[in-house]
Coordinates of C-alpha atoms and ligand atoms in Angstrom, one line a residue:
M1 CA -3.0 -11.6 -20.9
C2 CA -1.3 -8.6 -19.4
L3 CA -0.3 -5.2 -20.3
E4 CA 3.1 -3.7 -20.8
C5 CA 3.1 -0.4 -18.9
K6 CA 6.8 0.6 -18.4
R7 CA 9.9 -0.4 -20.3
Y8 CA 13.5 -0.1 -19.0
I9 CA 15.3 -1.2 -22.2
K10 CA 15.4 -0.5 -25.9
E11 CA 16.7 -2.5 -28.9
G12 CA 20.5 -2.6 -28.9
D13 CA 20.8 -2.2 -25.1
S14 CA 23.1 -4.6 -23.2
V15 CA 21.4 -6.3 -20.2
S16 CA 22.7 -8.4 -17.4
Q17 CA 20.9 -11.1 -15.5
F18 CA 18.3 -9.7 -13.2
D19 CA 18.2 -6.3 -14.9
S20 CA 14.6 -5.0 -15.2
I21 CA 13.1 -5.4 -18.7
C22 CA 9.7 -4.0 -18.3
E23 CA 6.7 -3.8 -16.0
V24 CA 3.6 -5.6 -17.0
Q25 CA 0.2 -5.0 -15.4
S26 CA -2.9 -7.0 -15.3
D27 CA -6.1 -5.9 -13.6
K28 CA -4.8 -7.8 -10.5
A29 CA -1.1 -7.2 -10.2
S30 CA 1.8 -5.3 -11.6
V31 CA 5.2 -7.1 -11.8
T32 CA 8.7 -6.3 -13.1
I33 CA 10.0 -8.8 -15.5
T34 CA 13.8 -9.2 -15.3
S35 CA 16.3 -10.7 -17.8
R36 CA 17.3 -14.3 -17.3
Y37 CA 20.5 -13.7 -19.4
D38 CA 23.5 -11.4 -19.9
G39 CA 23.3 -10.2 -23.5
I40 CA 22.0 -7.6 -26.0
I41 CA 18.3 -6.8 -26.7
R42 CA 17.8 -7.7 -30.4
K43 CA 14.0 -7.3 -30.7
L44 CA 11.1 -5.9 -28.7
H45 CA 7.9 -7.7 -29.6
Y46 CA 5.6 -5.0 -28.2
N47 CA 5.3 -1.3 -28.0
L48 CA 4.5 0.5 -24.8
D49 CA 1.0 0.0 -23.5
E50 CA 0.3 -2.8 -26.0
I51 CA -1.3 -5.9 -24.7
A52 CA 1.2 -8.7 -24.4
Y53 CA 0.0 -12.3 -24.4
V54 CA 1.1 -14.9 -21.8
G55 CA 3.6 -17.4 -23.3
K56 CA 4.3 -15.4 -26.4
P57 CA 7.8 -13.8 -26.9
L58 CA 8.3 -10.5 -25.2
V59 CA 12.0 -9.7 -26.2
D60 CA 14.8 -11.5 -28.1
I61 CA 18.1 -11.4 -26.3
E62 CA 21.4 -12.2 -28.0
I63 CA 23.3 -14.0 -25.3
D64 CA 26.7 -12.5 -24.5
A65 CA 29.6 -14.6 -26.0
S66 CA 32.1 -13.2 -23.6
K67 CA 30.5 -15.0 -20.7
G68 CA 31.7 -18.3 -22.3
V69 CA 28.5 -19.0 -24.1
A70 CA 28.4 -19.1 -27.9
P71 CA 26.4 -16.2 -29.3
E72 CA 22.8 -17.2 -29.8
E73 CA 19.4 -15.6 -29.5
D74 CA 17.0 -16.4 -26.7
V75 CA 13.5 -15.3 -26.1
V76 CA 12.1 -13.9 -22.9
E77 CA 8.3 -14.7 -22.8
T78 CA 5.5 -12.9 -21.2
P79 CA 5.0 -14.9 -18.0
P80 CA 1.7 -15.8 -16.4
M81 CA 1.2 -13.4 -13.5
S82 CA 2.7 -15.5 -10.9
H83 CA 3.8 -13.0 -8.4
E84 CA 6.2 -14.9 -6.2
E85 CA 8.2 -16.1 -9.2
H86 CA 8.8 -12.8 -10.8
T87 CA 9.0 -10.3 -8.0
H88 CA 10.9 -12.2 -5.4
Q89 CA 13.8 -13.8 -7.2
E90 CA 16.7 -15.2 -5.3
I91 CA 20.2 -15.2 -6.9
K92 CA 21.7 -18.6 -6.7
G93 CA 24.4 -18.9 -4.1
H94 CA 23.4 -15.7 -2.4
K95 CA 20.8 -15.4 0.4
T96 CA 19.8 -11.8 -0.4
L97 CA 16.1 -11.5 -1.0
A98 CA 15.0 -8.4 -2.8
T99 CA 12.7 -7.4 -5.6
P100 CA 14.2 -6.4 -9.0
A101 CA 13.3 -2.8 -8.4
V102 CA 15.2 -2.8 -5.1
R103 CA 18.2 -4.5 -6.7
R104 CA 18.1 -1.8 -9.4
L105 CA 18.0 0.9 -6.8
A106 CA 21.0 -0.6 -5.0
M107 CA 22.9 -1.0 -8.3
E108 CA 22.2 2.6 -9.3
N109 CA 23.6 3.8 -6.0
N110 CA 26.5 1.3 -6.0
I111 CA 25.3 -0.4 -2.9
K112 CA 26.2 -4.0 -2.3
L113 CA 23.0 -5.9 -1.2
S114 CA 25.1 -8.1 1.1
E115 CA 25.9 -5.0 3.2
V116 CA 22.3 -4.0 3.7
V117 CA 20.2 -5.4 6.5
G118 CA 16.8 -6.4 5.2
T119 CA 13.8 -5.6 7.4
G120 CA 11.2 -7.4 5.2
K121 CA 9.7 -10.8 5.7
D122 CA 12.6 -13.4 5.8
N123 CA 15.1 -10.5 5.9
R124 CA 14.0 -9.4 2.5
I125 CA 15.7 -6.1 1.6
L126 CA 13.1 -3.4 1.1
K127 CA 13.3 -0.1 -0.8
E128 CA 13.3 1.6 2.5
D129 CA 16.3 -0.4 3.7
I130 CA 18.3 0.9 0.7
L131 CA 17.2 4.4 1.3
N132 CA 18.0 4.2 5.0
Y133 CA 21.4 2.7 4.1
L134 CA 22.0 5.6 1.7
A135 CA 20.9 8.1 4.3
K136 CA 23.3 6.7 6.9
Q137 CA 26.1 6.9 4.4
T138 CA 25.4 10.4 3.4
G139 CA 24.2 11.6 6.8
A140 CA 21.0 12.8 5.1
I141 CA 17.6 12.5 6.8
L142 CA 15.1 11.1 4.5
P143 CA 11.7 12.7 4.8
P144 CA 8.7 10.8 3.5
S145 CA 8.0 12.4 0.1
P146 CA 4.2 12.5 -0.3
K147 CA 3.3 12.9 -4.0
G148 CA 2.6 16.4 -5.2
E149 CA 3.6 18.1 -2.0
I150 CA 6.7 20.2 -1.2
I151 CA 7.6 20.8 2.3
P152 CA 9.2 24.2 2.6
P153 CA 11.7 24.8 5.4
L154 CA 10.3 26.5 8.4
P155 CA 11.6 29.8 9.5
K156 CA 13.7 29.3 12.7
S157 CA 11.3 31.2 14.9
E158 CA 8.2 29.3 13.8
T159 CA 6.9 26.9 16.4
V160 CA 5.7 23.5 15.3
P161 CA 2.3 22.5 16.6
A162 CA 1.6 19.3 18.5
A163 CA 1.8 16.0 16.6
P164 CA 1.1 15.1 13.9
K165 CA 3.7 17.9 13.6
D166 CA 4.5 18.1 9.9
K167 CA 1.0 18.4 8.7
A168 CA 0.7 22.2 9.2
R169 CA 3.9 22.7 7.2
K170 CA 2.6 21.0 4.1
I171 CA 1.5 23.3 1.4
P172 CA -0.3 21.5 -1.3
L173 CA 1.0 22.4 -4.7
P174 CA -0.4 21.4 -8.2
V175 CA 0.9 17.9 -9.1
S176 CA 3.1 18.0 -12.2
R177 CA 1.1 15.9 -14.7
P178 CA 1.3 16.0 -18.4
L179 CA -1.4 18.5 -19.4
V180 CA -3.3 18.3 -22.7
F181 CA -2.8 21.7 -24.3
S182 CA -3.2 20.6 -27.9
G183 CA -6.8 21.8 -27.9
K184 CA -7.9 18.2 -29.0
D185 CA -9.8 15.7 -26.9
K186 CA -7.8 12.6 -26.1
T187 CA -9.3 9.2 -25.6
E188 CA -7.3 6.4 -24.0
P189 CA -8.2 2.8 -23.0
I190 CA -8.9 2.1 -19.3
T191 CA -6.3 -0.4 -18.3
G192 CA -4.6 -2.1 -15.4
F193 CA -5.8 -1.3 -11.9
H194 CA -8.2 1.3 -13.3
K195 CA -9.9 -1.5 -15.2
A196 CA -10.2 -3.4 -11.9
M197 CA -11.7 -0.3 -10.3
V198 CA -14.4 -0.1 -13.0
K199 CA -15.3 -3.7 -12.4
T200 CA -15.3 -3.7 -8.6
M201 CA -17.1 -0.3 -8.2
S202 CA -19.8 -1.2 -10.8
A203 CA -20.4 -4.4 -8.7
A204 CA -20.4 -2.3 -5.6
L205 CA -23.2 -0.2 -6.9
K206 CA -25.6 -3.2 -6.6
I207 CA -25.1 -3.0 -2.8
P208 CA -27.4 -0.8 -0.8
H209 CA -25.0 1.1 1.3
F210 CA -25.7 2.3 4.9
G211 CA -23.5 5.2 6.1
Y212 CA -22.5 6.0 9.6
C213 CA -20.0 8.7 10.8
D214 CA -18.5 9.8 14.0
E215 CA -15.5 11.7 15.4
I216 CA -12.7 10.0 17.4
D217 CA -10.5 11.8 19.9
L218 CA -7.1 10.5 19.2
T219 CA -5.3 12.7 21.8
Q220 CA -4.0 9.7 23.8
L221 CA -3.2 7.7 20.7
V222 CA -1.2 10.5 19.2
Q223 CA 0.9 10.7 22.4
L224 CA 1.3 6.9 22.6
R225 CA 2.5 6.7 19.0
E226 CA 5.1 9.4 19.6
E227 CA 6.4 7.1 22.4
L228 CA 6.4 3.9 20.4
K229 CA 7.5 5.3 17.1
P230 CA 11.2 5.5 18.0
L231 CA 11.0 2.0 19.5
A232 CA 9.6 0.6 16.3
Q233 CA 12.2 2.6 14.3
I234 CA 15.0 0.9 16.2
R235 CA 13.5 -2.4 15.0
G236 CA 13.5 -1.1 11.5
V237 CA 9.7 -0.5 11.2
K238 CA 7.8 2.8 10.6
L239 CA 4.9 3.0 12.9
S240 CA 2.0 5.1 11.6
F241 CA -1.5 5.3 13.0
M242 CA -2.9 2.6 10.6
P243 CA -1.7 -0.4 12.6
F244 CA -3.7 0.8 15.6
F245 CA -6.7 1.5 13.5
I246 CA -6.4 -2.0 11.9
K247 CA -5.8 -3.8 15.2
A248 CA -8.8 -2.0 16.9
A249 CA -11.0 -2.9 13.9
S250 CA -9.9 -6.6 14.3
L251 CA -10.8 -6.5 18.0
G252 CA -14.1 -5.0 17.1
L253 CA -14.7 -7.6 14.4
L254 CA -14.3 -10.4 17.0
Q255 CA -17.4 -9.0 18.7
Y256 CA -19.3 -8.2 15.4
P257 CA -18.3 -11.0 13.0
I258 CA -21.1 -10.1 10.6
L259 CA -18.9 -7.2 9.5
N260 CA -16.2 -9.6 8.5
A261 CA -18.4 -11.7 6.3
S262 CA -19.6 -12.0 2.7
L263 CA -23.0 -12.5 1.2
D264 CA -23.4 -14.9 -1.7
E265 CA -24.7 -13.6 -5.1
S266 CA -28.2 -14.9 -4.6
C267 CA -28.3 -13.4 -1.1
Q268 CA -29.1 -16.8 0.4
N269 CA -26.1 -17.4 2.6
V270 CA -23.7 -15.4 4.7
T271 CA -20.2 -16.7 5.2
Y272 CA -18.4 -15.5 8.4
K273 CA -14.7 -15.3 7.6
A274 CA -12.3 -16.9 10.0
S275 CA -9.5 -14.6 9.0
H276 CA -9.4 -10.9 9.5
N277 CA -7.6 -10.0 6.3
I278 CA -7.9 -6.2 6.6
G279 CA -7.5 -4.3 3.3
V280 CA -5.8 -0.9 3.2
A281 CA -6.6 1.4 0.4
M282 CA -3.3 2.6 -1.1
D283 CA -2.9 5.5 -3.3
T284 CA -0.1 4.6 -5.7
E285 CA 1.4 5.8 -9.0
Q286 CA -0.6 3.1 -10.8
G287 CA -3.8 4.1 -9.1
L288 CA -5.8 2.8 -6.2
I289 CA -5.0 -0.6 -5.0
V290 CA -6.1 -2.4 -1.8
P291 CA -3.7 -4.9 -0.5
N292 CA -4.6 -6.6 2.8
V293 CA -2.8 -7.5 6.0
K294 CA -3.6 -11.2 6.6
N295 CA -4.8 -12.6 9.8
V296 CA -4.8 -9.4 11.8
Q297 CA -6.6 -11.3 14.6
V298 CA -3.4 -13.0 15.5
C299 CA -1.0 -10.1 14.8
S300 CA 0.5 -7.6 17.2
V301 CA 0.4 -3.9 16.4
F302 CA 4.2 -4.2 15.6
E303 CA 3.6 -7.1 13.2
I304 CA 0.8 -5.2 11.5
A305 CA 3.2 -2.2 11.1
S306 CA 5.9 -4.3 9.7
E307 CA 3.5 -6.0 7.2
L308 CA 2.1 -2.6 6.3
N309 CA 5.6 -1.3 5.6
R310 CA 6.2 -4.3 3.3
L311 CA 2.9 -3.7 1.4
Q312 CA 3.7 0.0 1.1
A313 CA 7.1 -0.6 -0.3
L314 CA 5.8 -3.1 -2.8
G315 CA 2.9 -0.9 -3.6
S316 CA 5.0 2.1 -4.4
A317 CA 7.4 0.0 -6.5
G318 CA 4.3 -1.2 -8.4
Q319 CA 5.1 -4.7 -7.4
L320 CA 2.2 -6.0 -5.3
G321 CA 1.2 -9.5 -6.3
T322 CA -2.1 -11.3 -6.4
N323 CA -1.8 -12.9 -2.9
D324 CA -1.4 -9.5 -1.3
L325 CA -4.2 -8.1 -3.4
T326 CA -6.8 -10.7 -2.9
G327 CA -8.7 -12.4 0.0
G328 CA -9.5 -9.2 1.9
T329 CA -12.4 -9.4 4.3
F330 CA -12.8 -5.8 5.6
T331 CA -11.3 -2.5 4.4
L332 CA -10.0 0.7 5.9
S333 CA -9.2 3.7 3.8
N334 CA -7.0 6.4 5.3
I335 CA -7.9 9.2 3.0
G336 CA -6.9 11.5 5.8
T337 CA -3.2 11.2 4.9
I338 CA -4.2 13.3 1.8
G339 CA -7.0 15.4 3.5
G340 CA -10.6 15.7 4.1
T341 CA -12.9 14.9 7.0
Y342 CA -16.0 12.8 6.2
T343 CA -16.4 10.7 3.0
K344 CA -18.7 8.1 1.5
P345 CA -16.6 5.0 1.1
V346 CA -17.7 2.3 -1.3
I347 CA -17.8 -1.3 -0.2
L348 CA -15.4 -3.7 -1.9
P349 CA -17.5 -6.7 -2.8
P350 CA -17.7 -9.5 -1.6
E351 CA -16.8 -7.7 1.6
V352 CA -19.7 -6.1 3.6
A353 CA -18.1 -3.1 5.3
I354 CA -15.5 -0.4 4.8
G355 CA -14.3 2.5 7.0
A356 CA -12.7 5.7 5.7
L357 CA -10.6 7.9 8.0
G358 CA -10.4 11.7 7.7
K359 CA -7.3 13.8 8.6
I360 CA -6.3 14.2 12.2
Q361 CA -6.8 17.8 13.2
V362 CA -6.1 19.7 16.3
L363 CA -9.5 21.1 17.4
P364 CA -10.9 22.6 20.7
R365 CA -13.0 20.1 22.7
F366 CA -14.2 20.0 26.3
N367 CA -12.7 17.6 28.8
G368 CA -14.7 16.0 31.7
K369 CA -14.3 19.1 33.8
G370 CA -15.8 21.3 31.1
E371 CA -12.4 22.8 30.3
V372 CA -11.4 23.4 26.7
F373 CA -8.3 21.4 25.5
K374 CA -6.5 20.9 22.3
A375 CA -7.9 17.5 21.1
Q376 CA -6.5 15.5 18.1
I377 CA -9.7 14.8 16.3
M378 CA -10.3 12.3 13.4
N379 CA -13.6 11.6 11.7
V380 CA -14.5 8.1 10.6
S381 CA -17.1 7.3 7.9
W382 CA -18.4 3.7 7.7
S383 CA -20.3 2.1 4.8
A384 CA -22.0 -1.3 5.4
D385 CA -24.1 -3.6 3.3
H386 CA -27.6 -2.8 4.5
R387 CA -29.0 -6.1 3.2
I388 CA -27.3 -7.9 6.1
I389 CA -26.1 -5.2 8.4
D390 CA -28.3 -2.9 10.3
G391 CA -27.4 0.6 11.5
A392 CA -27.4 -0.4 15.2
T393 CA -24.7 -3.1 14.5
M394 CA -22.6 -0.7 12.6
A395 CA -22.9 2.0 15.3
R396 CA -22.1 -0.5 18.1
F397 CA -19.0 -1.7 16.2
S398 CA -18.0 1.8 15.6
N399 CA -18.4 2.7 19.3
L400 CA -16.2 -0.2 20.3
W401 CA -13.5 0.7 17.7
K402 CA -13.6 4.2 18.9
S403 CA -13.3 3.3 22.5
Y404 CA -10.1 1.2 21.8
L405 CA -8.6 4.2 20.0
E406 CA -9.6 6.8 22.5
N407 CA -8.3 4.7 25.4
P408 CA -5.5 2.8 23.7
A409 CA -4.5 1.1 27.0
S410 CA -7.8 -0.7 26.9
M411 CA -6.7 -2.6 23.8
L412 CA -4.2 -4.4 26.1
L413 CA -7.0 -6.2 27.9
D414 CA -8.2 -7.8 24.6
L415 CA -4.9 -8.3 22.9
K416 CA -3.9 -12.0 22.4
Ligands
LIG501 N1 -4.3 12.4 9.4 C1 -3.2 13.1 9.6 N2 -2.0 12.4 9.5 C2 -2.0 11.1 9.2 C3 -3.2 10.4 9.1 C4 -4.4 11.1 9.2 N3 -5.5 10.4 9.1 N4 -2.9 9.1 8.9 C5 -1.6 9.0 8.9 N5 -1.0 10.2 9.1 C6 0.4 10.6 9.2 C7 1.2 9.4 9.5 O1 1.2 9.1 10.9 C8 2.5 9.7 8.9 O2 3.1 10.7 9.8 P1 4.6 10.5 10.3 O3 5.5 10.7 9.1 O4 4.7 11.6 11.4 O5 4.8 9.2 10.9 C9 2.2 10.4 7.6 O6 0.8 10.8 7.8 C10 2.3 9.6 6.4 O7 1.7 8.3 6.7 P2 1.9 7.1 5.6 O8 3.3 6.8 5.4 O9 1.1 7.4 4.4 O10 1.4 5.9 6.4 P3 -0.1 5.4 6.9 O11 0.1 4.1 7.4 O12 -0.7 6.4 7.8 O13 -1.0 5.4 5.5 C11 -1.7 4.5 3.4 C12 -0.7 4.3 4.6 C13 -1.3 3.4 2.4 C14 -3.1 4.3 3.9 C15 -1.6 5.9 2.8 O14 -0.3 6.1 2.4 C16 -2.5 6.1 1.6 O15 -2.3 5.7 0.5 N6 -3.6 6.8 1.8 C17 -4.6 7.1 0.8 C18 -5.7 6.1 0.7 C19 -6.7 6.5 -0.3 O16 -6.4 6.9 -1.4 N7 -8.0 6.2 0.0 C20 -9.0 6.6 -1.0 C21 -9.6 5.3 -1.6 S1 -10.9 5.7 -2.7

């Protein structure tokens, strides 16, 4: 069973093969269903937000006679949520890999996919690749467009503070959401990812959480990222701070494997997970989702960045699938991209620990000589399952993670 949450067509519309028909969302994944045929939409079997049933007809399409096929009606059914099948289609005879949403974006901008270099896995063309291609064509510089924020131009005389530069320029404005002015209360069903959040967070409440917080001096890391960012960019990857946070966590987990474990329901056995599948809380249009970067223990910082780019592109297109959203073993939540300092993160069962990162701020701190300097400070807040993790273990792990980030060169010693 899945839920229709966005529709791209109406009855009477002409569609071509691979055109998006609608988006369906279950509590695990959201995928775009595309047309298998050229033709005309004759019947929609569901209204928006109705629950569609797997295997039952979704739309009737009258197949286009001009394509040499006799007119007839065919039915596109609601598929089971097999992510790979429906979000990563390959057109026969072409090697271009791209999701339907990316194909649509290319089509809307008259871009031939064959002319775009894909930077995703197996050269898959990502949304970012299309946007970069467009930017190159138009000479435009594409700024990241965080939701709900408008970046006003700076007066020429204004000086930009040290990295992360743009942050001081962002003026939060109210997000334009439909407001209820009718004077009547409105009740709506909890669906999709919100439903999953209800389930997961209710289960998490049964876990006794232990909290531990600290501040991290990222002055060196901020500088290092400034140097590495253009190099990653040349290789088609956006390098944020997250890949460093994730890699440092994985190096720490090697020393403290209990934090990358799970406890069975009867609390009789602990399973130490071999893979470091590190989940990243993502704020998307559909709500909070937590895809994970698989096997971080064998990934370079660059590989993590590349995978994170892929997950972010799919996340913002609402196309993350079950494989990306399941199997996480430890989670990081960078709420600092939105704001805040300390928080109380909630563990994602069956995981046993989670870290939340606050915003990086320029603050005065003392160096070894007792001199005040401009430090790039970030707060971290950990929560751990206190049934199997004691405070000392959490604090030691946090210290190690902190030391890798405060002296990023020290990571080199332990990188494989
Ligand atoms: N403080 C200040 N700036 C930060 C930051 C922090 N803690 N973390 C990242 N940034 C910067 C990035 O470096 C980047 O700057 P740049 O454009 O100069 O490179 C910018 O903010 C945007 O980063 P973003 O593209 O969002 O990438 P990311 O890898 O840092 O973060 C996500 C990716 C998915 C974690 C983030 O987009 C997100 O969704 N965060 C919200 C998580 C959330 O909702 N948590 C709550 C769960 S209950």
